[in-house]
mmCIF file of N, CA and C in Angstrom:
data_model
loop_
_atom_site.group_PDB
_atom_site.id
_atom_site.type_symbol
_atom_site.label_atom_id
_atom_site.label_comp_id
_atom_site.label_asym_id
_atom_site.label_seq_id
_atom_site.Cartn_x
_atom_site.Cartn_y
_atom_site.Cartn_z
ATOM 1 N N MET A 30 0.627 -0.980 -0.090
ATOM 2 C CA MET A 30 -0.047 -0.247 0.051
ATOM 3 C C MET A 30 1.015 1.204 0.322
ATOM 4 N N ARG A 31 0.416 2.305 -0.757
ATOM 5 C CA ARG A 31 1.151 3.575 -0.819
ATOM 6 C C ARG A 31 1.163 4.228 0.504
ATOM 7 N N PRO A 32 2.105 4.650 0.996
ATOM 8 C CA PRO A 32 2.109 5.566 2.267
ATOM 9 C C PRO A 32 1.715 6.917 1.814
ATOM 10 N N ASP A 33 1.114 7.730 2.778
ATOM 11 C CA ASP A 33 0.486 9.082 2.726
ATOM 12 C C ASP A 33 2.041 9.643 2.951
ATOM 13 N N TRP A 34 1.649 11.374 2.999
ATOM 14 C CA TRP A 34 3.117 11.930 2.609
ATOM 15 C C TRP A 34 3.895 12.086 3.801
ATOM 16 N N ASP A 35 3.038 11.990 5.199
ATOM 17 C CA ASP A 35 3.753 12.107 6.598
ATOM 18 C C ASP A 35 4.233 10.695 6.923
ATOM 19 N N GLN A 36 3.652 9.668 6.540
ATOM 20 C CA GLN A 36 4.231 8.272 6.670
ATOM 21 C C GLN A 36 5.304 8.282 5.895
ATOM 22 N N TYR A 37 5.519 8.723 4.714
ATOM 23 C CA TYR A 37 6.630 8.685 3.908
ATOM 24 C C TYR A 37 7.577 9.254 4.746
ATOM 25 N N PHE A 38 7.735 10.227 4.848
ATOM 26 C CA PHE A 38 8.654 11.424 5.461
ATOM 27 C C PHE A 38 8.971 11.074 6.852
ATOM 28 N N LEU A 39 8.224 10.461 7.792
ATOM 29 C CA LEU A 39 8.688 9.703 9.135
ATOM 30 C C LEU A 39 9.341 8.553 8.847
ATOM 31 N N LYS A 40 9.185 7.620 7.797
ATOM 32 C CA LYS A 40 9.455 6.803 7.798
ATOM 33 C C LYS A 40 11.441 7.339 7.039
ATOM 34 N N MET A 41 11.270 8.053 6.463
ATOM 35 C CA MET A 41 12.245 8.612 5.714
ATOM 36 C C MET A 41 13.462 9.005 7.147
ATOM 37 N N ALA A 42 12.381 9.968 7.997
ATOM 38 C CA ALA A 42 13.603 10.283 9.515
ATOM 39 C C ALA A 42 13.973 9.017 10.094
ATOM 40 N N ALA A 43 13.224 7.703 10.274
ATOM 41 C CA ALA A 43 13.639 6.748 10.823
ATOM 42 C C ALA A 43 14.885 6.062 10.055
ATOM 43 N N VAL A 44 14.903 6.039 8.997
ATOM 44 C CA VAL A 44 16.038 5.833 8.360
ATOM 45 C C VAL A 44 16.965 6.718 8.197
ATOM 46 N N VAL A 45 17.460 8.004 8.273
ATOM 47 C CA VAL A 45 18.421 9.083 8.398
ATOM 48 C C VAL A 45 18.771 8.622 10.124
ATOM 49 N N ALA A 46 17.754 8.665 11.262
ATOM 50 C CA ALA A 46 18.174 7.853 12.626
ATOM 51 C C ALA A 46 19.043 6.937 12.477
ATOM 52 N N THR A 47 19.473 6.248 11.520
ATOM 53 C CA THR A 47 20.316 5.156 11.611
ATOM 54 C C THR A 47 21.600 5.326 11.645
ATOM 55 N N ARG A 48 21.975 6.720 11.258
ATOM 56 C CA ARG A 48 23.319 7.313 11.168
ATOM 57 C C ARG A 48 23.806 7.881 12.018
ATOM 58 N N SER A 49 22.951 7.950 13.358
ATOM 59 C CA SER A 49 22.970 8.479 14.553
ATOM 60 C C SER A 49 24.033 8.163 15.185
ATOM 61 N N THR A 50 25.100 8.915 16.032
ATOM 62 C CA THR A 50 26.329 8.300 16.955
ATOM 63 C C THR A 50 25.794 8.285 18.236
ATOM 64 N N CYS A 51 24.468 8.866 18.458
ATOM 65 C CA CYS A 51 24.558 8.538 19.974
ATOM 66 C C CYS A 51 23.603 7.127 20.363
ATOM 67 N N GLU A 52 24.662 6.756 21.278
ATOM 68 C CA GLU A 52 24.316 5.424 21.912
ATOM 69 C C GLU A 52 22.891 5.589 22.761
ATOM 70 N N ARG A 53 22.960 6.471 23.036
ATOM 71 C CA ARG A 53 21.648 6.394 23.987
ATOM 72 C C ARG A 53 20.186 6.354 23.260
ATOM 73 N N LYS A 54 20.127 7.268 22.129
ATOM 74 C CA LYS A 54 18.964 7.387 21.797
ATOM 75 C C LYS A 54 19.204 7.701 20.069
ATOM 76 N N GLN A 55 18.550 7.276 18.722
ATOM 77 C CA GLN A 55 19.069 7.494 17.717
ATOM 78 C C GLN A 55 17.793 8.082 17.315
ATOM 79 N N VAL A 56 18.201 9.440 16.705
ATOM 80 C CA VAL A 56 16.922 10.247 16.043
ATOM 81 C C VAL A 56 17.388 10.727 15.072
ATOM 82 N N GLY A 57 16.412 10.871 13.929
ATOM 83 C CA GLY A 57 16.486 11.456 12.816
ATOM 84 C C GLY A 57 15.492 12.632 12.594
ATOM 85 N N CYS A 58 15.848 13.344 11.290
ATOM 86 C CA CYS A 58 14.658 14.783 10.980
ATOM 87 C C CYS A 58 14.990 15.028 9.829
ATOM 88 N N VAL A 59 13.694 14.826 9.174
ATOM 89 C CA VAL A 59 13.601 15.262 7.665
ATOM 90 C C VAL A 59 12.753 16.837 7.309
ATOM 91 N N LEU A 60 13.697 17.656 7.056
ATOM 92 C CA LEU A 60 12.671 18.969 6.976
ATOM 93 C C LEU A 60 12.194 19.137 5.431
ATOM 94 N N THR A 61 11.057 19.325 5.146
ATOM 95 C CA THR A 61 10.195 19.408 3.868
ATOM 96 C C THR A 61 9.708 20.556 3.632
ATOM 97 N N LYS A 62 9.209 20.803 2.199
ATOM 98 C CA LYS A 62 8.368 22.271 1.957
ATOM 99 C C LYS A 62 7.780 21.447 0.712
ATOM 100 N N ASP A 63 6.447 21.707 0.753
ATOM 101 C CA ASP A 63 5.846 21.172 -0.891
ATOM 102 C C ASP A 63 6.266 19.556 -0.974
ATOM 103 N N ASN A 64 6.343 18.705 -0.203
ATOM 104 C CA ASN A 64 6.547 17.906 -0.388
ATOM 105 C C ASN A 64 7.671 17.176 -1.071
ATOM 106 N N ARG A 65 8.713 18.114 -0.379
ATOM 107 C CA ARG A 65 9.975 18.192 -1.361
ATOM 108 C C ARG A 65 11.063 18.068 -0.089
ATOM 109 N N ILE A 66 12.132 17.281 -0.051
ATOM 110 C CA ILE A 66 13.025 17.042 1.194
ATOM 111 C C ILE A 66 13.865 18.536 1.054
ATOM 112 N N LEU A 67 13.808 18.918 1.715
ATOM 113 C CA LEU A 67 14.655 20.399 2.395
ATOM 114 C C LEU A 67 16.149 19.923 2.605
ATOM 115 N N SER A 68 16.316 19.198 3.657
ATOM 116 C CA SER A 68 17.703 18.795 4.474
ATOM 117 C C SER A 68 17.051 17.624 5.404
ATOM 118 N N THR A 69 18.148 16.876 6.008
ATOM 119 C CA THR A 69 17.898 15.867 6.819
ATOM 120 C C THR A 69 19.110 16.264 7.919
ATOM 121 N N GLY A 70 18.683 15.582 9.211
ATOM 122 C CA GLY A 70 19.786 15.736 10.141
ATOM 123 C C GLY A 70 19.650 14.342 11.193
ATOM 124 N N TYR A 71 20.511 14.147 11.840
ATOM 125 C CA TYR A 71 20.602 13.078 12.943
ATOM 126 C C TYR A 71 21.443 13.550 13.964
ATOM 127 N N GLY A 72 21.545 12.610 15.034
ATOM 128 C CA GLY A 72 21.979 13.137 16.221
ATOM 129 C C GLY A 72 23.191 12.725 16.229
ATOM 130 N N GLY A 73 24.235 13.425 16.301
ATOM 131 C CA GLY A 73 25.717 13.280 16.275
ATOM 132 C C GLY A 73 26.894 14.326 16.898
ATOM 133 N N SER A 74 27.807 14.080 17.062
ATOM 134 C CA SER A 74 28.787 14.787 17.536
ATOM 135 C C SER A 74 29.397 16.093 17.021
ATOM 136 N N ILE A 75 29.661 17.110 17.400
ATOM 137 C CA ILE A 75 30.301 18.464 16.848
ATOM 138 C C ILE A 75 31.096 18.065 15.442
ATOM 139 N N LYS A 76 30.720 18.687 14.456
ATOM 140 C CA LYS A 76 31.753 18.635 13.285
ATOM 141 C C LYS A 76 33.417 18.559 13.962
ATOM 142 N N GLY A 77 33.819 17.410 13.530
ATOM 143 C CA GLY A 77 35.081 17.030 14.052
ATOM 144 C C GLY A 77 35.520 16.751 15.114
ATOM 145 N N GLN A 78 34.730 16.471 15.992
ATOM 146 C CA GLN A 78 35.007 15.715 17.339
ATOM 147 C C GLN A 78 34.329 14.376 17.457
ATOM 148 N N ALA A 79 34.898 13.267 18.575
ATOM 149 C CA ALA A 79 34.767 12.125 18.669
ATOM 150 C C ALA A 79 33.546 12.070 18.633
ATOM 151 N N HIS A 80 32.671 11.066 18.013
ATOM 152 C CA HIS A 80 31.122 10.587 18.281
ATOM 153 C C HIS A 80 31.149 9.766 19.727
ATOM 154 N N CYS A 81 29.983 9.652 20.239
ATOM 155 C CA CYS A 81 29.615 8.925 21.445
ATOM 156 C C CYS A 81 30.291 7.497 21.300
ATOM 157 N N THR A 82 29.694 6.597 19.907
ATOM 158 C CA THR A 82 30.325 5.642 19.426
ATOM 159 C C THR A 82 31.675 5.139 19.457
ATOM 160 N N GLU A 83 32.472 6.495 19.674
ATOM 161 C CA GLU A 83 34.126 5.865 19.947
ATOM 162 C C GLU A 83 34.492 6.309 20.937
ATOM 163 N N VAL A 84 33.888 7.397 21.924
ATOM 164 C CA VAL A 84 34.280 7.574 23.488
ATOM 165 C C VAL A 84 33.357 7.505 24.247
ATOM 166 N N GLY A 85 32.102 7.415 24.123
ATOM 167 C CA GLY A 85 31.030 7.231 24.896
ATOM 168 C C GLY A 85 30.138 8.744 25.512
ATOM 169 N N CYS A 86 29.397 8.434 26.139
ATOM 170 C CA CYS A 86 28.501 9.645 26.371
ATOM 171 C C CYS A 86 28.893 10.465 27.169
ATOM 172 N N GLU A 87 28.586 11.789 27.113
ATOM 173 C CA GLU A 87 29.002 12.800 28.269
ATOM 174 C C GLU A 87 27.775 13.050 28.632
ATOM 175 N N ILE A 88 27.584 12.942 29.641
ATOM 176 C CA ILE A 88 26.365 13.223 30.560
ATOM 177 C C ILE A 88 26.192 14.583 31.650
ATOM 178 N N ASP A 89 25.315 15.406 30.939
ATOM 179 C CA ASP A 89 25.368 16.434 32.142
ATOM 180 C C ASP A 89 24.397 16.253 32.997
ATOM 181 N N PRO A 90 25.086 16.211 34.095
ATOM 182 C CA PRO A 90 24.402 15.735 35.470
ATOM 183 C C PRO A 90 22.745 16.662 36.071
ATOM 184 N N ALA A 91 22.922 17.548 35.534
ATOM 185 C CA ALA A 91 21.924 18.500 35.851
ATOM 186 C C ALA A 91 20.806 17.876 34.966
ATOM 187 N N THR A 92 20.526 17.868 33.391
ATOM 188 C CA THR A 92 19.562 17.079 32.775
ATOM 189 C C THR A 92 19.848 15.930 32.517
ATOM 190 N N GLY A 93 20.551 14.951 32.564
ATOM 191 C CA GLY A 93 20.685 13.693 31.991
ATOM 192 C C GLY A 93 20.960 13.376 31.023
ATOM 193 N N GLY A 94 21.294 14.494 30.140
ATOM 194 C CA GLY A 94 21.420 14.623 28.508
ATOM 195 C C GLY A 94 22.759 14.496 28.062
ATOM 196 N N CYS A 95 22.894 14.201 27.509
ATOM 197 C CA CYS A 95 24.275 13.730 26.706
ATOM 198 C C CYS A 95 24.765 15.210 25.923
ATOM 199 N N ILE A 96 25.849 15.869 26.518
ATOM 200 C CA ILE A 96 26.113 17.301 25.694
ATOM 201 C C ILE A 96 26.979 16.879 24.535
ATOM 202 N N ARG A 97 27.231 15.630 24.517
ATOM 203 C CA ARG A 97 28.365 15.739 23.226
ATOM 204 C C ARG A 97 27.472 15.935 21.627
ATOM 205 N N THR A 98 26.480 15.437 22.206
ATOM 206 C CA THR A 98 25.485 15.263 20.705
ATOM 207 C C THR A 98 24.813 16.350 20.212
ATOM 208 N N VAL A 99 24.882 16.616 19.008
ATOM 209 C CA VAL A 99 24.024 18.031 18.713
ATOM 210 C C VAL A 99 22.809 16.994 18.244
ATOM 211 N N HIS A 100 21.764 17.782 18.222
ATOM 212 C CA HIS A 100 20.202 16.667 17.956
ATOM 213 C C HIS A 100 20.173 16.864 16.196
ATOM 214 N N ALA A 101 19.269 15.935 16.018
ATOM 215 C CA ALA A 101 18.754 16.050 14.772
ATOM 216 C C ALA A 101 18.159 16.752 14.067
ATOM 217 N N GLU A 102 17.558 17.693 15.006
ATOM 218 C CA GLU A 102 16.620 18.784 14.051
ATOM 219 C C GLU A 102 17.743 20.337 14.082
ATOM 220 N N THR A 103 18.779 20.326 15.002
ATOM 221 C CA THR A 103 19.601 21.019 14.807
ATOM 222 C C THR A 103 20.417 20.990 13.986
ATOM 223 N N ASN A 104 20.702 19.578 13.468
ATOM 224 C CA ASN A 104 21.946 19.468 12.539
ATOM 225 C C ASN A 104 20.684 19.684 11.023
ATOM 226 N N ALA A 105 19.493 19.089 11.307
ATOM 227 C CA ALA A 105 19.266 19.495 9.954
ATOM 228 C C ALA A 105 18.910 20.900 9.055
ATOM 229 N N ILE A 106 18.415 21.712 10.488
ATOM 230 C CA ILE A 106 18.735 23.172 10.050
ATOM 231 C C ILE A 106 19.767 23.662 9.629
ATOM 232 N N ALA A 107 20.862 23.274 10.353
ATOM 233 C CA ALA A 107 22.149 23.637 10.336
ATOM 234 C C ALA A 107 22.603 23.239 8.573
ATOM 235 N N GLN A 108 22.268 22.124 8.191
ATOM 236 C CA GLN A 108 22.376 21.464 6.939
ATOM 237 C C GLN A 108 21.718 22.309 5.786
ATOM 238 N N ALA A 109 20.786 22.798 5.935
ATOM 239 C CA ALA A 109 19.745 23.650 5.347
ATOM 240 C C ALA A 109 20.664 24.933 4.996
ATOM 241 N N ALA A 110 20.849 25.662 5.857
ATOM 242 C CA ALA A 110 21.638 27.195 6.272
ATOM 243 C C ALA A 110 22.977 26.676 5.552
ATOM 244 N N ARG A 111 23.878 25.819 5.885
ATOM 245 C CA ARG A 111 25.290 25.454 4.631
ATOM 246 C C ARG A 111 24.690 25.607 3.442
ATOM 247 N N ASN A 112 23.420 25.128 2.867
ATOM 248 C CA ASN A 112 23.583 24.897 1.401
ATOM 249 C C ASN A 112 22.428 26.387 1.171
ATOM 250 N N GLY A 113 22.245 26.909 1.970
ATOM 251 C CA GLY A 113 21.358 27.973 1.422
ATOM 252 C C GLY A 113 20.427 27.915 1.326
ATOM 253 N N VAL A 114 19.175 26.515 1.571
ATOM 254 C CA VAL A 114 18.306 26.041 1.728
ATOM 255 C C VAL A 114 17.132 27.333 2.867
ATOM 256 N N SER A 115 16.323 28.079 2.494
ATOM 257 C CA SER A 115 15.148 28.342 3.051
ATOM 258 C C SER A 115 14.519 27.630 3.767
ATOM 259 N N THR A 116 14.064 27.332 5.157
ATOM 260 C CA THR A 116 13.315 26.544 6.030
ATOM 261 C C THR A 116 12.109 27.214 6.183
ATOM 262 N N GLU A 117 11.584 28.252 5.435
ATOM 263 C CA GLU A 117 10.207 29.073 5.854
ATOM 264 C C GLU A 117 9.456 28.289 5.506
ATOM 265 N N GLY A 118 8.115 27.810 6.061
ATOM 266 C CA GLY A 118 6.912 27.479 5.875
ATOM 267 C C GLY A 118 7.344 25.654 5.726
ATOM 268 N N ALA A 119 8.156 25.143 6.503
ATOM 269 C CA ALA A 119 8.902 23.743 6.085
ATOM 270 C C ALA A 119 7.808 22.833 7.039
ATOM 271 N N THR A 120 8.081 21.803 7.062
ATOM 272 C CA THR A 120 7.688 20.906 7.944
ATOM 273 C C THR A 120 8.794 19.650 8.330
ATOM 274 N N ALA A 121 8.876 19.492 9.658
ATOM 275 C CA ALA A 121 9.702 18.819 10.300
ATOM 276 C C ALA A 121 9.274 17.260 10.770
ATOM 277 N N TYR A 122 9.840 16.184 9.886
ATOM 278 C CA TYR A 122 9.155 14.796 10.379
ATOM 279 C C TYR A 122 10.472 14.387 11.512
ATOM 280 N N VAL A 123 10.063 14.169 12.822
ATOM 281 C CA VAL A 123 11.087 13.845 13.521
ATOM 282 C C VAL A 123 10.698 12.354 14.295
ATOM 283 N N THR A 124 11.789 11.735 14.487
ATOM 284 C CA THR A 124 11.367 10.257 14.836
ATOM 285 C C THR A 124 11.113 10.193 16.512
ATOM 286 N N LEU A 125 11.538 11.545 17.065
ATOM 287 C CA LEU A 125 10.974 12.077 18.478
ATOM 288 C C LEU A 125 10.607 13.169 18.557
ATOM 289 N N SER A 126 9.648 13.431 19.558
ATOM 290 C CA SER A 126 9.338 14.792 19.989
ATOM 291 C C SER A 126 10.358 15.524 20.329
ATOM 292 N N PRO A 127 10.596 17.137 19.625
ATOM 293 C CA PRO A 127 11.647 17.402 19.933
ATOM 294 C C PRO A 127 11.807 18.275 21.608
ATOM 295 N N CYS A 128 12.549 18.298 21.896
ATOM 296 C CA CYS A 128 13.095 18.880 23.103
ATOM 297 C C CYS A 128 12.814 20.538 23.120
ATOM 298 N N TYR A 129 13.013 21.260 24.072
ATOM 299 C CA TYR A 129 12.590 22.628 23.909
ATOM 300 C C TYR A 129 13.550 23.254 23.053
ATOM 301 N N ASN A 130 14.504 23.103 23.328
ATOM 302 C CA ASN A 130 15.791 24.083 22.878
ATOM 303 C C ASN A 130 15.721 23.524 21.125
ATOM 304 N N CYS A 131 15.406 22.053 20.636
ATOM 305 C CA CYS A 131 15.105 22.010 19.162
ATOM 306 C C CYS A 131 13.645 22.639 18.693
ATOM 307 N N PHE A 132 12.635 22.854 19.705
ATOM 308 C CA PHE A 132 11.549 23.269 19.576
ATOM 309 C C PHE A 132 11.500 24.891 19.112
ATOM 310 N N LYS A 133 12.434 25.306 19.790
ATOM 311 C CA LYS A 133 12.738 26.787 19.709
ATOM 312 C C LYS A 133 13.294 26.976 18.374
ATOM 313 N N MET A 134 14.311 26.204 18.165
ATOM 314 C CA MET A 134 15.109 26.432 17.010
ATOM 315 C C MET A 134 14.201 26.207 15.782
ATOM 316 N N LEU A 135 13.161 25.117 15.798
ATOM 317 C CA LEU A 135 12.078 24.760 14.492
ATOM 318 C C LEU A 135 11.534 26.003 14.262
ATOM 319 N N VAL A 136 10.625 26.548 15.302
ATOM 320 C CA VAL A 136 9.902 27.260 14.918
ATOM 321 C C VAL A 136 10.581 28.884 14.527
ATOM 322 N N ASN A 137 11.745 29.120 15.297
ATOM 323 C CA ASN A 137 12.573 29.990 14.907
ATOM 324 C C ASN A 137 13.288 30.348 13.205
ATOM 325 N N SER A 138 13.633 29.025 12.795
ATOM 326 C CA SER A 138 13.800 28.645 11.556
ATOM 327 C C SER A 138 12.578 28.957 10.614
ATOM 328 N N GLY A 139 11.384 28.906 10.911
ATOM 329 C CA GLY A 139 10.265 28.949 10.041
ATOM 330 C C GLY A 139 9.285 27.683 9.672
ATOM 331 N N VAL A 140 9.792 26.844 10.726
ATOM 332 C CA VAL A 140 9.070 25.600 10.411
ATOM 333 C C VAL A 140 7.715 25.944 11.049
ATOM 334 N N VAL A 141 6.759 25.293 10.232
ATOM 335 C CA VAL A 141 5.235 25.443 10.346
ATOM 336 C C VAL A 141 4.177 24.292 11.135
ATOM 337 N N ARG A 142 5.111 23.174 10.845
ATOM 338 C CA ARG A 142 4.571 21.856 11.102
ATOM 339 C C ARG A 142 5.787 21.050 11.901
ATOM 340 N N ILE A 143 5.225 20.354 12.941
ATOM 341 C CA ILE A 143 6.105 19.668 13.621
ATOM 342 C C ILE A 143 5.579 18.177 13.730
ATOM 343 N N ILE A 144 6.075 17.109 13.075
ATOM 344 C CA ILE A 144 5.393 15.641 13.163
ATOM 345 C C ILE A 144 6.305 14.536 13.663
ATOM 346 N N TYR A 145 5.749 14.201 14.694
ATOM 347 C CA TYR A 145 6.985 13.283 15.259
ATOM 348 C C TYR A 145 5.801 12.008 15.302
ATOM 349 N N SER A 146 6.980 10.687 15.350
ATOM 350 C CA SER A 146 6.203 9.483 15.895
ATOM 351 C C SER A 146 6.242 8.793 17.218
ATOM 352 N N GLU A 147 7.292 9.335 18.003
ATOM 353 C CA GLU A 147 7.443 8.854 19.242
ATOM 354 C C GLU A 147 7.632 10.419 20.362
ATOM 355 N N GLU A 148 6.969 10.181 21.692
ATOM 356 C CA GLU A 148 7.072 11.044 22.177
ATOM 357 C C GLU A 148 8.211 11.219 23.406
ATOM 358 N N TYR A 149 8.998 12.327 23.340
ATOM 359 C CA TYR A 149 10.210 12.100 24.085
ATOM 360 C C TYR A 149 9.492 12.479 25.789
ATOM 361 N N ARG A 150 10.203 12.171 26.642
ATOM 362 C CA ARG A 150 10.133 11.978 28.254
ATOM 363 C C ARG A 150 9.670 13.617 28.376
ATOM 364 N N ILE A 151 10.554 14.594 28.092
ATOM 365 C CA ILE A 151 9.876 16.143 28.358
ATOM 366 C C ILE A 151 9.889 16.693 26.956
ATOM 367 N N MET A 152 8.566 17.362 26.669
ATOM 368 C CA MET A 152 8.399 17.716 25.545
ATOM 369 C C MET A 152 7.715 19.012 25.546
ATOM 370 N N PRO A 153 7.794 20.007 24.487
ATOM 371 C CA PRO A 153 7.161 21.044 24.658
ATOM 372 C C PRO A 153 5.713 20.943 24.903
ATOM 373 N N ARG A 154 5.052 22.041 24.977
ATOM 374 C CA ARG A 154 3.290 21.898 25.148
ATOM 375 C C ARG A 154 2.938 22.164 23.781
ATOM 376 N N HIS A 155 1.717 21.263 23.474
ATOM 377 C CA HIS A 155 0.944 21.671 22.130
ATOM 378 C C HIS A 155 0.107 22.863 22.111
ATOM 379 N N ASP A 156 0.015 23.554 23.478
ATOM 380 C CA ASP A 156 -0.484 24.611 23.155
ATOM 381 C C ASP A 156 0.480 25.641 23.100
ATOM 382 N N LEU A 157 1.831 25.581 23.472
ATOM 383 C CA LEU A 157 2.797 26.631 22.874
ATOM 384 C C LEU A 157 3.442 26.900 21.578
ATOM 385 N N ALA A 158 2.930 25.392 21.326
ATOM 386 C CA ALA A 158 3.459 25.231 19.389
ATOM 387 C C ALA A 158 2.204 25.893 19.012
ATOM 388 N N GLY A 159 0.809 25.854 19.120
ATOM 389 C CA GLY A 159 -0.161 26.731 18.981
ATOM 390 C C GLY A 159 0.168 28.454 18.724
ATOM 391 N N ASP A 160 0.612 28.570 20.048
ATOM 392 C CA ASP A 160 0.314 30.050 20.099
ATOM 393 C C ASP A 160 1.437 30.773 19.065
ATOM 394 N N CYS A 161 2.776 29.567 19.027
ATOM 395 C CA CYS A 161 3.751 29.845 18.032
ATOM 396 C C CYS A 161 3.386 30.063 16.864
ATOM 397 N N GLY A 162 1.951 29.362 16.320
ATOM 398 C CA GLY A 162 1.476 29.081 14.882
ATOM 399 C C GLY A 162 2.208 27.778 14.248
ATOM 400 N N VAL A 163 2.818 27.175 14.985
ATOM 401 C CA VAL A 163 2.959 25.690 14.668
ATOM 402 C C VAL A 163 2.349 24.396 15.080
ATOM 403 N N LEU A 164 1.744 23.768 14.163
ATOM 404 C CA LEU A 164 0.933 22.687 14.325
ATOM 405 C C LEU A 164 2.056 21.514 14.582
ATOM 406 N N MET A 165 1.591 20.913 15.904
ATOM 407 C CA MET A 165 2.800 19.822 16.453
ATOM 408 C C MET A 165 1.684 18.701 16.560
ATOM 409 N N GLN A 166 2.214 17.248 15.855
ATOM 410 C CA GLN A 166 1.231 16.353 16.294
ATOM 411 C C GLN A 166 2.022 15.135 15.853
ATOM 412 N N TRP A 167 1.554 14.013 16.910
ATOM 413 C CA TRP A 167 2.146 12.650 17.177
ATOM 414 C C TRP A 167 1.463 11.868 15.869
ATOM 415 N N ILE A 168 2.108 10.990 15.036
ATOM 416 C CA ILE A 168 1.355 10.341 14.047
ATOM 417 C C ILE A 168 2.521 8.620 14.401
ATOM 418 N N LYS A 169 1.728 8.091 14.881
ATOM 419 C CA LYS A 169 2.167 6.734 14.978
ATOM 420 C C LYS A 169 2.681 6.006 13.548
ATOM 421 N N LEU A 170 3.820 6.147 13.528
ATOM 422 C CA LEU A 170 5.126 5.211 12.589
ATOM 423 C C LEU A 170 4.668 3.957 12.300
ATOM 424 N N GLN A 171 3.729 4.025 10.978
ATOM 425 C CA GLN A 171 3.547 2.266 10.576
ATOM 426 C C GLN A 171 4.353 1.702 9.837
#
């Protein structure tokens, strides 16, 4: 059966996540507009630095998160910026709902829809997304 666009891009985000080098959680992000891919990103270390798969995670005791990893959403936005691609009016397909920092970056980069297939333990409120003019929606990956 042919997948709808949301399932199609969520499945792509899941494939992108397989490139992630964070051992704690593999996350992928696909930014699209008009059903065309603008950029992709996955969780990994800062360019030129060792990856978690090589040296282990560096855990922030305050948050419990890995500070070595650049999140998938941030990497997708950075890739678009490096290639001169506008993300104004884009949709973000993410395998995990964004953390607050990634949510803010997505909103400020012009993303108007955030579609995710799994909920993160701490996630932005849907009412905040609505106040920002962004549709945030959980869709189960099929």
